[in-house]
Amino acid sequence: MPAAVALPREVAQVQALVAACRDARMPVVARGRGTNTTGASVPSGGGLVVSFERMDRLLRLAPEDRLAVVEPGLLNGRLQEAAAEHGFFWPPDPTSAPYCTIGGNIATNAGGPAAVKYGATRDNVLGLALVAGNGELIRCGGNTTKASTGYDFTRFVIGSEGTLGLVVEATLKLSPKPRARQALRALYDSVESAAAAVARLMAQPVVPSMLEFMDGDCVRLAREVGGADIPAAGALLMIEADGDPDTLPHAVAALRRAADGPGAIGIDDAPDEAARLKLWAARKALSPALRTIAPGKINEDVVVPVSRIPALVEAVRALSRRHGLTIVCFGHAGNGNLHTNILYDPADADESRRAEAAMHGVFDAVLSLDGTLSGEHGIGLAKRDFMGRAVDAPTLAMMRAVKAQFDPQGIMNPGKLLPPT
Amino acid sequence: MPAAVALPREVAQVQALVAACRDARMPVVARGRGTNTTGASVPSGGGLVVSFERMDRLLRLAPEDRLAVVEPGLLNGRLQEAAAEHGFFWPPDPTSAPYCTIGGNIATNAGGPAAVKYGATRDNVLGLALVAGNGELIRCGGNTTKASTGYDFTRFVIGSEGTLGLVVEATLKLSPKPRARQALRALYDSVESAAAAVARLMAQPVVPSMLEFMDGDCVRLAREVGGADIPAAGALLMIEADGDPDTLPHAVAALRRAADGPGAIGIDDAPDEAARLKLWAARKALSPALRTIAPGKINEDVVVPVSRIPALVEAVRALSRRHGLTIVCFGHAGNGNLHTNILYDPADADESRRAEAAMHGVFDAVLSLDGTLSGEHGIGLAKRDFMGRAVDAPTLAMMRAVKAQFDPQGIMNPGKLLPPT
């Protein structure tokens, strides 16, 4: 529990709050809608929670310049509705989009399936205003999609999880909303065949707008527990293209050619929206199926180079056997960003211990495969103790040194992102 | 002239050089092939020039993971040749690509026409190794196209013009090489009509792979001085699409529909490569034409939001009249990144003075139109005195504070990017 919660309505109030906390050496923890998965928004060291619930305005929408200026508490879904009226969207599309905030998306560098074509939050923000931990209002970036004017604080602040300051305004780059989309579902005999197909798909010029992966255990659970009407397979890819209705059939044909190859055991397409939703049934059946077999799960959003996906899935299988736990892998294959779900019963102390050990094993595997700890959730409390292995000592020291410039008193979300010294 | 030039062959030598200069408080200026346009690579304060001419290896090319690991002295054009063998390319495409280095591209956040679709250097680098001014080797980013693992030093270093440290290795994100491209040339009665067409083109889902602009004075010079066989027009757009041969005709049709509208006085397409090159004749005729009317030019790569392009061109026309100099605007319209060329005779003291005054006027206009000083050239010496107007005082102070963490002795490219205190 924090000492207090503040609900500011304007930038000047945020500046006053941070200045007061700076002088009182009190921790400041930003909060959007609390959908973070790493503990980054938990006030674990007490202090002041600054909720941005009342700073939720869309300040400006400029379709002719493809940008929107927003307050941090604006819900991602609300922005999408407003942008859609002008034929635009903002690409970051986490599952929580209807009820998470743009400020939270910025704090974590949120992504989602669309990142494979459109990038994550860091690729879709033009400028920011930040009340730094020292109390100063810093304005980074601007209104243009191209800039080479001094140091890029905008992208540096994105993903910093509230440890440098509080983002009070953001200028977002909008993209033209696709006028049509079409899906393919491809089944493979093995993870290796599917990973080779991912590499082929990402090596030709039609960039898929989604490229989602499910390993064989996911497919089995979706069939046997979730009741999805799909054939057995060693791995599954959901592939989508989007764009203009006239170009789309040709784009889908190019993706189908790339998806086909050794080990492909069936590629189904969805010429209309109803068929598209039916193809997604296997993926949709998965989450309830996971809840059926265990009440708890640890979901880590690790990333490896695409060619290492089979080695990661193999390492996860070995961890599953060693610790006697079901662990499944699915996620955003085009970026090598796999959600590794360790299923366990939190009420069972021994299972909890084994789940924790398996999670450490996943991080070990990812780092040995040239991967990284997080693709879109961030570090928070959950992974901070692994930062010293993911980042070498001089680089970590520089991260601390730069943080100290923004936040000399160390009040901004202390204990998150960086490991304890 | 620098005190000395070093030509290291490996990272350890670069670290030894920086450590020695740090201890001796000697300036260190990185040098690729010296194609920089802002004076950033000029050793204006003496000291040591570190040339990366001998660190020019392509260390690794991994098509399956869409990445290349390079030394900073590798020529952009050499990388393109190697990547093309595997069906890939690296998007930054400055005019100097055949003879500029990747290290220089990183220092300036170099772009080019392809940035409208593929982004500039900052959008196409996954990781870096940097010998910071404090002598430490910092490793930022990694091998994956998605990451949310601590502070993003990679994009922060890109565009820092050698003022934080020396980049000694870079991991680059490759893109699938388009299998076909096709061009349109659209003529408009006015800059306003052309800018409205740019906004329409950027508001529909087929992203052009080039969207280049020439104002009416450019068109006139290309016709009358350059001898290009094109009709008179108030403005011209060169529009290209790229991709898969099957999707391309439909993409071009979508772009043609968007380009057409009020004030469009002719849209020509180029179904084959010969026709495409012919359409580019006007643009190619321009540079020699500019050299014919004046021996010198100041070329500033300013950026404004797309809707402000007409206001910028109008402000430039007023400056041209006031200072009695020919000033023309052309460049990357999709990003609002216009190259403003002030033509003058450097041997004429009065013209030089007027050209300088006109340049200040261009910067004034750009900043008043919510734009920025540079899109792809950087700040260097040429624009550093304007940084205090482009960036507010607390943000500039934070830039200095962060630089001091990388470079406590202030030896890294002193006098560049940041204004003198």
PDB file of C-alpha atoms in Angstrom, chain A residues 91-286:
ATOM      1  CA  PRO A  91      -0.129   0.378 -33.939  1.00  0.00           C
ATOM      2  CA  PRO A  92       0.677  -0.816 -30.361  1.00  0.00           C
ATOM      3  CA  ASP A  93      -2.018  -3.446 -29.707  1.00  0.00           C
ATOM      4  CA  PRO A  94      -1.454  -5.272 -26.408  1.00  0.00           C
ATOM      5  CA  THR A  95      -4.242  -7.663 -25.362  1.00  0.00           C
ATOM      6  CA  SER A  96      -5.153  -5.093 -22.701  1.00  0.00           C
ATOM      7  CA  ALA A  97      -5.718  -2.327 -25.300  1.00  0.00           C
ATOM      8  CA  PRO A  98      -9.358  -1.634 -24.287  1.00  0.00           C
ATOM      9  CA  TYR A  99      -8.393  -0.928 -20.676  1.00  0.00           C
ATOM     10  CA  CYS A 100      -4.689   0.027 -20.589  1.00  0.00           C
ATOM     11  CA  THR A 101      -3.302   3.556 -20.920  1.00  0.00           C
ATOM     12  CA  ILE A 102      -0.974   5.141 -23.452  1.00  0.00           C
ATOM     13  CA  GLY A 103       1.237   6.140 -20.505  1.00  0.00           C
ATOM     14  CA  GLY A 104       1.564   2.489 -19.540  1.00  0.00           C
ATOM     15  CA  ASN A 105       2.297   1.538 -23.155  1.00  0.00           C
ATOM     16  CA  ILE A 106       5.111   4.112 -23.142  1.00  0.00           C
ATOM     17  CA  ALA A 107       6.463   2.935 -19.778  1.00  0.00           C
ATOM     18  CA  THR A 108       6.803  -0.677 -20.963  1.00  0.00           C
ATOM     19  CA  ASN A 109       7.428  -0.186 -24.704  1.00  0.00           C
ATOM     20  CA  ALA A 110       4.257  -2.192 -25.247  1.00  0.00           C
ATOM     21  CA  GLY A 111       3.808  -4.181 -28.429  1.00  0.00           C
ATOM     22  CA  GLY A 112       1.381  -6.858 -29.556  1.00  0.00           C
ATOM     23  CA  PRO A 113       0.835  -8.869 -32.738  1.00  0.00           C
ATOM     24  CA  ALA A 114       0.918  -5.828 -35.052  1.00  0.00           C
ATOM     25  CA  ALA A 115       4.504  -5.001 -34.017  1.00  0.00           C
ATOM     26  CA  VAL A 116       5.846  -7.422 -36.641  1.00  0.00           C
ATOM     27  CA  LYS A 117       4.771  -4.944 -39.350  1.00  0.00           C
ATOM     28  CA  TYR A 118       4.320  -1.619 -37.532  1.00  0.00           C
ATOM     29  CA  GLY A 119       6.814  -1.779 -34.642  1.00  0.00           C
ATOM     30  CA  ALA A 120       6.200  -1.461 -30.903  1.00  0.00           C
ATOM     31  CA  THR A 121       5.528   1.724 -28.893  1.00  0.00           C
ATOM     32  CA  ARG A 122       9.105   2.995 -29.334  1.00  0.00           C
ATOM     33  CA  ASP A 123       8.584   3.039 -33.102  1.00  0.00           C
ATOM     34  CA  ASN A 124       5.308   4.958 -32.899  1.00  0.00           C
ATOM     35  CA  VAL A 125       5.980   7.957 -30.666  1.00  0.00           C
ATOM     36  CA  LEU A 126       7.331  11.253 -32.035  1.00  0.00           C
ATOM     37  CA  GLY A 127       7.742  13.271 -28.862  1.00  0.00           C
ATOM     38  CA  LEU A 128       7.181  13.359 -25.115  1.00  0.00           C
ATOM     39  CA  ALA A 129       6.962  15.723 -22.192  1.00  0.00           C
ATOM     40  CA  LEU A 130       8.417  14.273 -18.996  1.00  0.00           C
ATOM     41  CA  VAL A 131       8.497  15.612 -15.470  1.00  0.00           C
ATOM     42  CA  ALA A 132      11.906  14.231 -14.542  1.00  0.00           C
ATOM     43  CA  GLY A 133      12.682  13.091 -11.013  1.00  0.00           C
ATOM     44  CA  ASN A 134      14.633  16.323 -10.501  1.00  0.00           C
ATOM     45  CA  GLY A 135      11.375  18.255 -10.971  1.00  0.00           C
ATOM     46  CA  GLU A 136      12.209  19.705 -14.402  1.00  0.00           C
ATOM     47  CA  LEU A 137       9.831  19.479 -17.351  1.00  0.00           C
ATOM     48  CA  ILE A 138      11.784  17.934 -20.232  1.00  0.00           C
ATOM     49  CA  ARG A 139      10.421  18.153 -23.785  1.00  0.00           C
ATOM     50  CA  CYS A 140      11.829  15.544 -26.165  1.00  0.00           C
ATOM     51  CA  GLY A 141      11.225  14.986 -29.862  1.00  0.00           C
ATOM     52  CA  GLY A 142       8.559  16.872 -31.725  1.00  0.00           C
ATOM     53  CA  ASN A 143       5.892  16.780 -34.400  1.00  0.00           C
ATOM     54  CA  THR A 144       7.843  15.298 -37.283  1.00  0.00           C
ATOM     55  CA  THR A 145       8.417  11.696 -38.388  1.00  0.00           C
ATOM     56  CA  LYS A 146      12.102  12.341 -38.983  1.00  0.00           C
ATOM     57  CA  ALA A 147      14.549  14.232 -36.766  1.00  0.00           C
ATOM     58  CA  SER A 148      18.272  14.422 -36.210  1.00  0.00           C
ATOM     59  CA  THR A 149      18.377  17.306 -33.745  1.00  0.00           C
ATOM     60  CA  GLY A 150      20.441  16.323 -30.719  1.00  0.00           C
ATOM     61  CA  TYR A 151      20.137  13.374 -28.364  1.00  0.00           C
ATOM     62  CA  ASP A 152      17.033  11.216 -28.698  1.00  0.00           C
ATOM     63  CA  PHE A 153      15.472  11.298 -25.239  1.00  0.00           C
ATOM     64  CA  THR A 154      12.078  10.223 -26.624  1.00  0.00           C
ATOM     65  CA  ARG A 155      13.041   6.634 -27.339  1.00  0.00           C
ATOM     66  CA  PHE A 156      15.246   6.573 -24.247  1.00  0.00           C
ATOM     67  CA  VAL A 157      12.277   7.367 -21.986  1.00  0.00           C
ATOM     68  CA  ILE A 158      10.088   4.747 -23.719  1.00  0.00           C
ATOM     69  CA  GLY A 159      10.492   1.491 -21.795  1.00  0.00           C
ATOM     70  CA  SER A 160      11.990   3.219 -18.731  1.00  0.00           C
ATOM     71  CA  GLU A 161       9.062   2.117 -16.520  1.00  0.00           C
ATOM     72  CA  GLY A 162       8.659   5.372 -14.625  1.00  0.00           C
ATOM     73  CA  THR A 163      12.213   5.249 -13.284  1.00  0.00           C
ATOM     74  CA  LEU A 164      13.324   8.523 -14.920  1.00  0.00           C
ATOM     75  CA  GLY A 165      10.228  10.658 -14.501  1.00  0.00           C
ATOM     76  CA  LEU A 166       6.515  10.893 -15.221  1.00  0.00           C
ATOM     77  CA  VAL A 167       5.391  11.200 -18.836  1.00  0.00           C
ATOM     78  CA  VAL A 168       2.725  13.929 -18.893  1.00  0.00           C
ATOM     79  CA  GLU A 169       2.133  14.271 -22.637  1.00  0.00           C
ATOM     80  CA  ALA A 170       2.946  12.274 -25.763  1.00  0.00           C
ATOM     81  CA  THR A 171       2.860  12.997 -29.482  1.00  0.00           C
ATOM     82  CA  LEU A 172       2.018   9.755 -31.271  1.00  0.00           C
ATOM     83  CA  LYS A 173       2.629   8.756 -34.872  1.00  0.00           C
ATOM     84  CA  LEU A 174      -0.559   7.427 -36.442  1.00  0.00           C
ATOM     85  CA  SER A 175      -0.703   4.944 -39.327  1.00  0.00           C
ATOM     86  CA  PRO A 176      -3.354   4.632 -42.046  1.00  0.00           C
ATOM     87  CA  LYS A 177      -5.907   2.062 -40.950  1.00  0.00           C
ATOM     88  CA  PRO A 178      -5.855  -0.995 -43.201  1.00  0.00           C
ATOM     89  CA  ARG A 179      -8.983  -1.208 -45.341  1.00  0.00           C
ATOM     90  CA  ALA A 180      -8.966  -5.000 -45.386  1.00  0.00           C
ATOM     91  CA  ARG A 181      -7.239  -7.928 -43.723  1.00  0.00           C
ATOM     92  CA  GLN A 182      -6.998 -11.619 -44.496  1.00  0.00           C
ATOM     93  CA  ALA A 183      -5.659 -14.594 -42.536  1.00  0.00           C
ATOM     94  CA  LEU A 184      -3.890 -17.891 -43.194  1.00  0.00           C
ATOM     95  CA  ARG A 185      -3.499 -20.755 -40.730  1.00  0.00           C
ATOM     96  CA  ALA A 186      -0.512 -22.988 -41.417  1.00  0.00           C
ATOM     97  CA  LEU A 187       0.191 -26.276 -39.646  1.00  0.00           C
ATOM     98  CA  TYR A 188       3.653 -27.864 -39.521  1.00  0.00           C
ATOM     99  CA  ASP A 189       5.005 -31.224 -38.493  1.00  0.00           C
ATOM    100  CA  SER A 190       7.538 -29.647 -36.111  1.00  0.00           C
ATOM    101  CA  VAL A 191       8.694 -26.425 -34.494  1.00  0.00           C
ATOM    102  CA  GLU A 192      11.746 -26.536 -36.757  1.00  0.00           C
ATOM    103  CA  SER A 193       9.602 -26.533 -39.901  1.00  0.00           C
ATOM    104  CA  ALA A 194       7.496 -23.675 -38.543  1.00  0.00           C
ATOM    105  CA  ALA A 195      10.579 -21.614 -37.605  1.00  0.00           C
ATOM    106  CA  ALA A 196      12.004 -22.121 -41.099  1.00  0.00           C
ATOM    107  CA  ALA A 197       8.679 -20.874 -42.500  1.00  0.00           C
ATOM    108  CA  VAL A 198       8.881 -17.797 -40.237  1.00  0.00           C
ATOM    109  CA  ALA A 199      12.338 -17.027 -41.637  1.00  0.00           C
ATOM    110  CA  ARG A 200      11.021 -17.432 -45.221  1.00  0.00           C
ATOM    111  CA  LEU A 201       8.001 -15.220 -44.470  1.00  0.00           C
ATOM    112  CA  MET A 202      10.243 -12.488 -43.058  1.00  0.00           C
ATOM    113  CA  ALA A 203      12.659 -12.709 -46.009  1.00  0.00           C
ATOM    114  CA  GLN A 204      10.204 -11.688 -48.752  1.00  0.00           C
ATOM    115  CA  PRO A 205       8.898  -8.174 -49.364  1.00  0.00           C
ATOM    116  CA  VAL A 206       5.256  -8.615 -48.273  1.00  0.00           C
ATOM    117  CA  VAL A 207       5.486  -7.963 -44.521  1.00  0.00           C
ATOM    118  CA  PRO A 208       2.770  -9.877 -42.628  1.00  0.00           C
ATOM    119  CA  SER A 209       0.626  -7.759 -40.304  1.00  0.00           C
ATOM    120  CA  MET A 210       0.585 -10.656 -37.803  1.00  0.00           C
ATOM    121  CA  LEU A 211       2.721 -13.756 -37.525  1.00  0.00           C
ATOM    122  CA  GLU A 212       1.725 -15.710 -34.445  1.00  0.00           C
ATOM    123  CA  PHE A 213       3.157 -19.044 -33.309  1.00  0.00           C
ATOM    124  CA  MET A 214       1.853 -21.923 -31.177  1.00  0.00           C
ATOM    125  CA  ASP A 215       4.035 -24.883 -30.260  1.00  0.00           C
ATOM    126  CA  GLY A 216       2.791 -28.489 -30.431  1.00  0.00           C
ATOM    127  CA  ASP A 217       1.744 -28.545 -26.770  1.00  0.00           C
ATOM    128  CA  CYS A 218      -0.372 -25.429 -27.352  1.00  0.00           C
ATOM    129  CA  VAL A 219      -2.033 -27.072 -30.347  1.00  0.00           C
ATOM    130  CA  ARG A 220      -2.719 -30.220 -28.313  1.00  0.00           C
ATOM    131  CA  LEU A 221      -4.203 -28.232 -25.387  1.00  0.00           C
ATOM    132  CA  ALA A 222      -6.330 -26.122 -27.742  1.00  0.00           C
ATOM    133  CA  ARG A 223      -7.713 -29.380 -29.259  1.00  0.00           C
ATOM    134  CA  GLU A 224      -8.020 -31.640 -26.229  1.00  0.00           C
ATOM    135  CA  VAL A 225      -8.878 -29.147 -23.503  1.00  0.00           C
ATOM    136  CA  GLY A 226     -10.144 -26.142 -25.434  1.00  0.00           C
ATOM    137  CA  GLY A 227     -12.162 -28.227 -27.919  1.00  0.00           C
ATOM    138  CA  ALA A 228     -10.859 -26.384 -30.998  1.00  0.00           C
ATOM    139  CA  ASP A 229     -11.644 -28.150 -34.267  1.00  0.00           C
ATOM    140  CA  ILE A 230      -8.114 -28.331 -35.681  1.00  0.00           C
ATOM    141  CA  PRO A 231      -5.867 -31.191 -36.803  1.00  0.00           C
ATOM    142  CA  ALA A 232      -2.963 -32.339 -34.643  1.00  0.00           C
ATOM    143  CA  ALA A 233       0.306 -30.617 -35.520  1.00  0.00           C
ATOM    144  CA  GLY A 234       3.830 -30.042 -34.244  1.00  0.00           C
ATOM    145  CA  ALA A 235       3.381 -26.273 -34.523  1.00  0.00           C
ATOM    146  CA  LEU A 236       0.939 -23.720 -35.895  1.00  0.00           C
ATOM    147  CA  LEU A 237       1.344 -20.285 -37.469  1.00  0.00           C
ATOM    148  CA  MET A 238      -1.404 -17.684 -37.777  1.00  0.00           C
ATOM    149  CA  ILE A 239      -0.447 -15.328 -40.599  1.00  0.00           C
ATOM    150  CA  GLU A 240      -2.276 -12.143 -41.556  1.00  0.00           C
ATOM    151  CA  ALA A 241      -1.862  -9.518 -44.244  1.00  0.00           C
ATOM    152  CA  ASP A 242      -3.569  -6.142 -44.246  1.00  0.00           C
ATOM    153  CA  GLY A 243      -3.817  -3.143 -46.536  1.00  0.00           C
ATOM    154  CA  ASP A 244      -5.821  -2.115 -49.551  1.00  0.00           C
ATOM    155  CA  PRO A 245      -8.618  -4.472 -50.773  1.00  0.00           C
ATOM    156  CA  ASP A 246      -7.118  -4.579 -54.291  1.00  0.00           C
ATOM    157  CA  THR A 247      -3.584  -5.482 -53.209  1.00  0.00           C
ATOM    158  CA  LEU A 248      -4.595  -7.865 -50.426  1.00  0.00           C
ATOM    159  CA  PRO A 249      -5.299 -11.088 -52.408  1.00  0.00           C
ATOM    160  CA  HIS A 250      -1.850 -10.802 -54.024  1.00  0.00           C
ATOM    161  CA  ALA A 251      -0.203 -10.163 -50.660  1.00  0.00           C
ATOM    162  CA  VAL A 252      -1.894 -13.228 -49.181  1.00  0.00           C
ATOM    163  CA  ALA A 253      -0.791 -15.324 -52.158  1.00  0.00           C
ATOM    164  CA  ALA A 254       2.825 -14.213 -51.562  1.00  0.00           C
ATOM    165  CA  LEU A 255       2.561 -15.122 -47.860  1.00  0.00           C
ATOM    166  CA  ARG A 256       1.054 -18.520 -48.713  1.00  0.00           C
ATOM    167  CA  ARG A 257       3.959 -19.268 -51.073  1.00  0.00           C
ATOM    168  CA  ALA A 258       6.431 -18.336 -48.333  1.00  0.00           C
ATOM    169  CA  ALA A 259       4.580 -20.337 -45.650  1.00  0.00           C
ATOM    170  CA  ASP A 260       4.605 -23.464 -47.780  1.00  0.00           C
ATOM    171  CA  GLY A 261       7.695 -25.669 -47.684  1.00  0.00           C
ATOM    172  CA  PRO A 262       9.239 -28.722 -46.005  1.00  0.00           C
ATOM    173  CA  GLY A 263       7.115 -29.898 -43.085  1.00  0.00           C
ATOM    174  CA  ALA A 264       4.008 -27.859 -43.955  1.00  0.00           C
ATOM    175  CA  ILE A 265       1.038 -30.176 -43.424  1.00  0.00           C
ATOM    176  CA  GLY A 266      -1.818 -27.854 -44.256  1.00  0.00           C
ATOM    177  CA  ILE A 267      -2.425 -24.188 -45.038  1.00  0.00           C
ATOM    178  CA  ASP A 268      -5.966 -22.878 -44.730  1.00  0.00           C
ATOM    179  CA  ASP A 269      -7.072 -19.473 -45.833  1.00  0.00           C
ATOM    180  CA  ALA A 270      -9.955 -17.277 -44.794  1.00  0.00           C
ATOM    181  CA  PRO A 271     -11.407 -15.327 -47.704  1.00  0.00           C
ATOM    182  CA  ASP A 272     -13.950 -13.573 -45.477  1.00  0.00           C
ATOM    183  CA  GLU A 273     -14.241 -12.240 -41.927  1.00  0.00           C
ATOM    184  CA  ALA A 274     -16.268 -15.196 -40.594  1.00  0.00           C
ATOM    185  CA  ALA A 275     -13.667 -17.648 -41.837  1.00  0.00           C
ATOM    186  CA  ARG A 276     -10.909 -15.465 -40.409  1.00  0.00           C
ATOM    187  CA  LEU A 277     -12.436 -15.598 -36.940  1.00  0.00           C
ATOM    188  CA  LYS A 278     -12.868 -19.383 -37.262  1.00  0.00           C
ATOM    189  CA  LEU A 279      -9.156 -19.787 -38.047  1.00  0.00           C
ATOM    190  CA  TRP A 280      -8.336 -17.870 -34.869  1.00  0.00           C
ATOM    191  CA  ALA A 281     -10.432 -20.341 -32.830  1.00  0.00           C
ATOM    192  CA  ALA A 282      -7.406 -22.457 -31.900  1.00  0.00           C
ATOM    193  CA  ARG A 283      -5.600 -19.454 -30.468  1.00  0.00           C
ATOM    194  CA  LYS A 284      -8.705 -18.266 -28.648  1.00  0.00           C
ATOM    195  CA  ALA A 285      -9.317 -21.733 -27.171  1.00  0.00           C
ATOM    196  CA  LEU A 286      -5.819 -21.742 -25.715  1.00  0.00           C
TER     197      LEU A 286
END
